[in-house]
Amino acid sequence: MRDRSASGANMLSPRQAVRNIPSYHPPLAGRDGLRFDFNENTVGCSPLVLERLRRLSPEDLARYPEREPVETKVADFLGISAAELLLTNGVDEAIHLLCETYLEPGDEALIVVPTYSMYRIYMMAAAAQVIGVPAGENFTFPFEALKSRITARTRLIAIANPNNPTGTLATQEQVMKIARAAPEAAVLVDEAYFEFCGQTMRGKRRELPNLFVARTFSKAYGLAGLRIGALMGDAGQMRALRRVSSPYNVNAVALACLPEAIADQGYIQQYVSAVLASRARLERVLEAGGIEFWPSQANFVLARAGLTAADAAAFVEQMRRRGILVRDRSSDHGCEGCVRITLGPREHADRLLRALQESLHELGRSQGASQR
Ligand SMILES: Cc1ncc(COP(=O)(O)O)c(C=O)c1O
C-alpha cells in the first residue's frame, strides 16, 4: 500500500523491498585511537601512492575518469584479459552490480551466516529471497548445508573467502562443487582478504563461467578511502555487468593511484608478513589466556570476550579507553560475546596486546594471558 500523508494525499514511498532492508550503520563516527575495528591496513598505503597523489593536477580532477587503461594494467597484473575484469567502487559495488545483473524479484540468493553484511543488503534491495545458511561447527564453511539449499530458483551465491568476521576458509574444491551444482547462479567468491591467506579461485575461474572472483584494495593495500576493487569473471558475463555499471564508477584519484599500488608488491609483502606474525602472536596470547577464538586466515581474529553481548560491549569499552578500537560482533549469528580484532604490524600488536591484557585484568578475565 502507498503511504499517505496526514492530509490523506499520496506520498513518495521507497519500494517495499527497500523498506524491508534493516538499516546498517557501521560505527564510523569518532574513530579516535588505533583502528583495529574495520580490517583496514593500520599503517597506510605504499609511499609510491602518496607520491602519485602529490603529483595530481587540476586537469586530472577536471576530466571524467578513464577506467580502461588502468583496467588493462590490473588485468596484466592478475594474469587475465581486460575483458574478464571490471574495476569497481570497492567490492561493495561489485556485489551491488551482481545483484542488479542477476537477481529478479523473488529469486533465491544464498549466503553463509555470519558473513559480510552488504551481501544481504544488496540482495534484499533487488527483492531477492535471501537464505542464510548457518556456518558449521567452529564457523567452518557449511559446504553440505549450502549445497543442499541450491534450487532451480537460486541465482546468486556469495561466499566471502576467507569469511568475515570468522576468518575461516572454504576449500577450492568446495567452491568448485558449489559453482557446478548451481550453473544458473552467479557464484561470487569474495577474496577481500586474499593477501593474508594466499588461496585464490582466480586460476579456476575459467573452468566455470558462473564463477566471479572479487578483490579489494581496501585491506592489505591501505586504500579503503579511495574505494577501489576488482571483479573478475567470464568475458561474456562481464559484458552484462558493464551495461549496469556507470562508465565513471571509479574516480580519477583511485585510477591514478592504483598502478603505483600494484607496482609496489614489496610493500604489500612486507606488510602482510608483519600482520601474519602479529596474528600468530595474538592467537598465542588468546590461547594461553583460555580465551576462545577461531584461527583466522585473514588480518583479523574473532574471539569470545565473554558469554553475553554485555561482556563484548564491556571489553570493547575497556579497549577504547586504552586508545584501541575493536569491533563488537555480538549481534552476528552465533557470535554472542564475540569481538573482532584487526591486526597490524609489530608495534601495533605490542600496543594491542598490552591493552588486551589490561582490559582482561580489569574485567577479571586474565587467566594467564601474557605477551609472547
Ligand atoms: C568480505 C568483505 N568483502 C568486501 C568488503 C568491502 O570491501 P570494499 O572496501 O572493497 O568495498 C569487506 C569489508 O569489510 C569485507 O569484509
XYZ file of C-alpha atoms and ligand atoms in Angstrom:
388
model
C 0.000 0.000 0.000
C 1.174 3.517 -0.804
C 1.951 5.805 2.149
C -0.355 8.718 2.769
C 0.444 11.994 4.461
C -1.610 13.274 7.423
C -3.838 15.132 4.934
C -4.534 11.881 3.087
C -2.588 12.849 -0.069
C -0.370 10.213 -1.737
C 3.288 10.409 -0.704
C 6.513 9.275 -2.277
C 7.447 5.910 -0.819
C 10.508 3.671 -1.366
C 9.914 0.240 -2.909
C 8.696 -2.406 -0.480
C 11.998 -4.294 -0.909
C 13.886 -1.197 0.214
C 11.598 -0.651 3.176
C 12.358 -4.214 4.274
C 16.120 -3.597 4.486
C 17.311 -3.199 8.076
C 19.397 -0.040 8.376
C 23.114 -0.732 8.658
C 25.224 1.861 10.437
C 28.816 0.722 10.808
C 30.241 2.578 13.837
C 32.405 5.022 11.865
C 31.892 8.139 13.976
C 34.632 9.313 16.336
C 37.121 6.578 15.495
C 39.932 8.095 17.561
C 42.777 5.798 18.526
C 44.268 2.754 16.860
C 41.656 1.461 14.435
C 41.557 -2.313 14.761
C 37.831 -2.399 14.093
C 37.364 -2.336 10.282
C 40.096 -4.660 8.976
C 41.834 -1.754 7.258
C 45.577 -1.522 6.774
C 46.644 0.036 10.092
C 49.654 1.971 8.765
C 48.526 3.147 5.328
C 49.387 2.708 1.687
C 52.674 2.467 -0.208
C 54.761 5.681 -0.352
C 54.601 5.395 -4.158
C 50.852 6.025 -3.945
C 51.382 9.117 -1.786
C 53.949 10.380 -4.256
C 51.450 9.963 -7.117
C 48.761 11.760 -5.113
C 51.074 14.751 -4.695
C 51.554 14.928 -8.459
C 47.825 15.124 -9.266
C 46.979 18.211 -11.319
C 43.750 20.239 -11.543
C 43.346 18.819 -15.021
C 43.456 15.257 -13.663
C 40.478 16.149 -11.482
C 38.605 18.153 -14.114
C 38.394 15.245 -16.554
C 35.964 12.340 -16.319
C 37.928 9.286 -15.211
C 39.124 6.836 -17.857
C 38.890 3.363 -16.439
C 40.006 1.165 -19.359
C 43.785 1.887 -19.432
C 44.044 1.086 -15.728
C 41.841 -1.969 -16.187
C 44.365 -3.264 -18.723
C 47.233 -2.778 -16.228
C 45.352 -4.525 -13.412
C 44.320 -7.351 -15.745
C 48.007 -7.853 -16.682
C 48.904 -7.901 -13.008
C 46.214 -10.530 -12.338
C 47.144 -12.577 -15.413
C 43.744 -12.254 -17.116
C 42.396 -10.346 -20.110
C 40.886 -6.888 -19.664
C 37.556 -8.279 -20.931
C 37.440 -10.503 -17.844
C 37.909 -7.621 -15.406
C 35.833 -4.741 -14.130
C 37.248 -2.181 -11.733
C 34.602 -1.234 -9.204
C 33.944 1.292 -6.475
C 35.167 -1.188 -3.888
C 33.965 -4.770 -3.666
C 30.716 -3.314 -2.347
C 29.881 -2.033 -5.819
C 30.801 -5.400 -7.348
C 28.277 -7.091 -5.026
C 25.673 -4.478 -5.920
C 26.260 -4.920 -9.664
C 25.983 -8.707 -9.402
C 22.650 -8.347 -7.602
C 21.390 -5.849 -10.190
C 22.524 -8.028 -13.081
C 21.330 -11.464 -11.986
C 18.508 -11.174 -9.446
C 14.839 -10.889 -10.357
C 12.367 -10.204 -7.539
C 11.691 -13.429 -5.642
C 14.850 -15.203 -6.831
C 16.794 -17.049 -4.185
C 20.192 -15.768 -3.053
C 22.359 -17.768 -0.677
C 24.821 -16.562 1.937
C 26.580 -18.150 4.867
C 25.809 -16.641 8.274
C 27.594 -14.930 9.835
C 29.203 -13.123 6.916
C 29.830 -9.684 5.442
C 26.699 -7.546 5.916
C 26.468 -5.952 2.477
C 25.560 -9.194 0.670
C 22.188 -9.345 2.380
C 21.539 -5.633 1.905
C 22.071 -5.589 -1.864
C 20.248 -8.895 -2.307
C 17.277 -7.505 -0.403
C 17.369 -4.296 -2.443
C 16.924 -6.477 -5.535
C 13.857 -8.024 -3.819
C 15.502 -11.442 -3.738
C 14.695 -14.015 -1.116
C 17.865 -14.186 0.992
C 18.613 -17.578 2.507
C 21.215 -17.521 5.280
C 22.889 -20.892 5.807
C 24.443 -21.121 9.285
C 28.172 -21.826 9.403
C 29.180 -25.264 10.664
C 30.761 -26.091 13.988
C 33.546 -23.644 14.810
C 32.320 -21.462 11.955
C 33.545 -23.891 9.306
C 32.243 -23.400 5.772
C 28.865 -25.208 5.688
C 29.526 -26.987 2.407
C 26.859 -29.706 2.570
C 24.203 -27.398 4.039
C 24.846 -24.687 1.438
C 24.795 -27.186 -1.420
C 21.542 -28.658 -0.172
C 19.877 -25.202 -0.314
C 20.579 -24.755 -4.036
C 17.323 -24.924 -6.010
C 16.140 -24.138 -9.537
C 15.486 -20.576 -8.287
C 18.961 -19.934 -6.893
C 20.538 -17.096 -8.887
C 23.310 -15.777 -6.635
C 25.588 -17.318 -4.011
C 28.028 -15.067 -2.152
C 30.978 -16.616 -0.357
C 33.498 -14.450 1.487
C 36.722 -16.449 1.406
C 38.231 -16.062 3.975
C 34.977 -15.192 5.663
C 34.381 -12.037 7.659
C 34.010 -11.959 10.712
C 35.152 -15.553 11.332
C 38.397 -15.743 9.324
C 37.533 -19.280 8.157
C 38.134 -20.559 4.641
C 36.239 -22.772 2.172
C 38.497 -25.048 0.126
C 38.852 -24.563 -3.627
C 37.221 -27.927 -4.159
C 34.189 -26.958 -2.084
C 33.747 -23.718 -4.017
C 34.074 -25.543 -7.348
C 31.447 -28.078 -6.307
C 29.046 -25.329 -5.241
C 29.538 -23.485 -8.548
C 29.000 -26.710 -10.533
C 25.870 -27.526 -8.545
C 24.359 -24.117 -9.387
C 25.139 -23.461 -13.077
C 22.299 -20.913 -13.325
C 23.530 -18.934 -10.345
C 26.307 -16.348 -10.200
C 28.757 -17.565 -7.578
C 30.772 -14.752 -6.051
C 33.984 -15.656 -4.250
C 34.867 -12.507 -2.369
C 38.617 -12.586 -1.801
C 38.819 -9.266 0.072
C 41.434 -10.819 2.407
C 43.304 -12.812 -0.258
C 46.699 -11.270 0.503
C 46.609 -12.633 4.065
C 45.750 -16.204 3.071
C 47.126 -16.786 -0.417
C 44.342 -19.094 -1.627
C 42.525 -17.893 -4.713
C 39.936 -19.138 -7.192
C 41.397 -16.876 -9.890
C 43.065 -19.765 -11.716
C 39.945 -21.960 -11.551
C 37.597 -19.275 -12.787
C 37.859 -20.075 -16.490
C 36.601 -23.617 -15.828
C 33.301 -22.189 -14.600
C 31.528 -19.383 -16.484
C 29.257 -18.648 -13.486
C 32.162 -18.024 -11.077
C 33.192 -14.461 -10.162
C 36.182 -13.520 -8.028
C 36.364 -10.150 -6.255
C 39.428 -8.421 -4.825
C 39.720 -5.203 -2.907
C 42.425 -2.592 -2.483
C 40.822 -1.520 0.824
C 42.578 -4.019 3.068
C 46.230 -5.015 2.512
C 46.762 -2.127 0.061
C 45.539 0.514 2.505
C 43.248 2.310 0.037
C 39.818 1.935 1.685
C 39.269 5.681 1.395
C 39.792 5.662 -2.375
C 37.114 2.978 -2.889
C 38.550 0.587 -5.411
C 38.064 -3.101 -6.074
C 38.277 -5.547 -8.956
C 35.771 -8.094 -10.182
C 36.897 -10.978 -12.391
C 34.550 -13.193 -14.384
C 33.740 -14.742 -17.717
C 34.120 -12.139 -20.506
C 30.530 -12.636 -21.697
C 29.136 -12.197 -18.196
C 31.329 -9.151 -17.601
C 29.777 -7.505 -20.667
C 26.401 -7.744 -18.935
C 27.814 -6.214 -15.736
C 29.340 -3.330 -17.715
C 25.892 -2.473 -19.035
C 24.715 -1.881 -15.478
C 27.835 -0.102 -14.222
C 28.397 3.623 -14.566
C 31.278 4.297 -17.003
C 32.654 6.596 -14.272
C 32.175 4.271 -11.294
C 35.827 4.518 -10.228
C 37.120 8.008 -9.501
C 40.148 9.625 -11.146
C 42.231 9.710 -7.946
C 41.795 5.975 -7.395
C 42.647 5.283 -11.052
C 45.781 7.428 -10.853
C 46.988 5.651 -7.714
C 46.157 2.052 -8.466
C 49.044 1.325 -10.890
C 51.502 2.638 -8.247
C 49.868 0.493 -5.582
C 50.131 -2.737 -7.549
C 53.671 -1.904 -8.693
C 54.889 -1.837 -5.085
C 54.488 -5.520 -4.254
C 57.480 -5.306 -1.895
C 55.427 -3.016 0.325
C 52.450 -5.394 0.330
C 54.600 -8.438 1.099
C 56.313 -6.686 3.973
C 53.010 -5.519 5.445
C 51.328 -8.892 5.059
C 54.177 -10.825 6.679
C 54.215 -8.383 9.615
C 50.455 -8.822 10.056
C 50.723 -12.605 9.907
C 53.372 -12.526 12.655
C 51.070 -10.328 14.772
C 48.139 -12.646 14.136
C 50.170 -15.621 15.391
C 51.163 -13.607 18.481
C 47.578 -12.648 19.269
C 46.384 -16.214 18.785
C 49.083 -17.490 21.167
C 48.090 -14.945 23.802
C 44.396 -15.779 23.493
C 45.164 -19.469 23.740
C 47.352 -19.011 26.805
C 44.610 -16.902 28.392
C 41.987 -19.584 27.818
C 40.009 -17.218 25.595
C 38.047 -18.889 22.852
C 38.983 -17.740 19.350
C 38.798 -19.075 15.804
C 42.095 -19.497 13.947
C 41.994 -16.944 11.159
C 43.167 -16.812 7.553
C 42.683 -13.039 7.387
C 44.054 -9.859 9.023
C 41.694 -10.173 11.991
C 40.752 -12.656 14.680
C 37.306 -13.318 16.123
C 37.455 -14.019 19.865
C 34.880 -14.554 22.582
C 35.285 -11.788 25.138
C 32.569 -13.326 27.317
C 29.294 -15.169 27.210
C 26.954 -12.259 26.618
C 26.591 -9.185 24.439
C 27.226 -7.116 27.568
C 30.600 -8.868 28.050
C 31.625 -7.992 24.488
C 30.471 -4.381 24.921
C 32.420 -4.084 28.200
C 35.579 -5.417 26.539
C 35.229 -3.048 23.573
C 34.821 -0.165 26.027
C 37.864 -1.191 28.074
C 39.947 -1.317 24.898
C 38.566 2.025 23.723
C 39.633 3.635 26.992
C 43.157 2.444 26.179
C 43.020 4.013 22.714
C 42.292 0.784 20.803
C 39.167 0.272 18.704
C 37.936 -3.292 18.170
C 34.599 -4.392 16.721
C 31.715 -5.825 18.706
C 30.270 -8.724 16.656
C 27.825 -9.926 19.300
C 24.800 -9.393 17.095
C 26.127 -11.710 14.340
C 24.677 -15.201 14.147
C 26.443 -17.474 16.675
C 28.752 -14.673 17.834
C 27.256 -13.644 21.165
C 30.008 -12.169 23.335
C 32.439 -12.017 20.394
C 34.723 -9.240 19.231
C 36.736 -8.962 16.033
C 40.262 -7.639 16.314
C 42.213 -6.394 13.285
C 45.978 -6.915 13.260
C 48.673 -4.506 12.196
C 52.473 -4.745 12.241
C 54.633 -5.393 15.302
C 54.399 -2.026 17.049
C 50.617 -2.100 16.715
C 50.487 -5.655 18.047
C 52.570 -4.548 21.047
C 50.018 -1.865 21.896
C 47.105 -4.170 21.179
C 48.402 -6.952 23.434
C 49.191 -4.549 26.258
C 45.665 -3.101 26.124
C 44.200 -6.588 25.810
C 45.886 -7.791 28.994
C 44.952 -4.684 30.936
C 41.342 -4.908 29.727
C 41.053 -8.589 30.607
C 42.582 -7.902 34.003
C 40.101 -5.098 34.608
C 37.260 -7.412 33.636
C 38.591 -10.209 35.860
C 39.430 -12.473 32.911
C 43.228 -12.533 32.960
C 43.843 -16.275 33.426
C 47.484 -16.293 32.461
C 47.278 -14.190 29.273
C 50.797 -12.932 28.771
C 52.601 -11.260 25.895
C 54.570 -13.536 23.608
C 34.332 -9.879 2.859
C 34.346 -8.435 2.524
N 34.043 -8.044 1.287
C 34.052 -6.753 0.944
C 34.364 -5.768 1.865
C 34.324 -4.336 1.416
O 35.326 -4.112 0.501
P 35.441 -2.712 -0.240
O 36.048 -1.733 0.702
O 36.326 -3.028 -1.407
O 34.057 -2.313 -0.672
C 34.676 -6.120 3.163
C 34.986 -5.070 4.159
O 34.985 -5.257 5.327
C 34.667 -7.483 3.510
O 34.949 -7.879 4.751
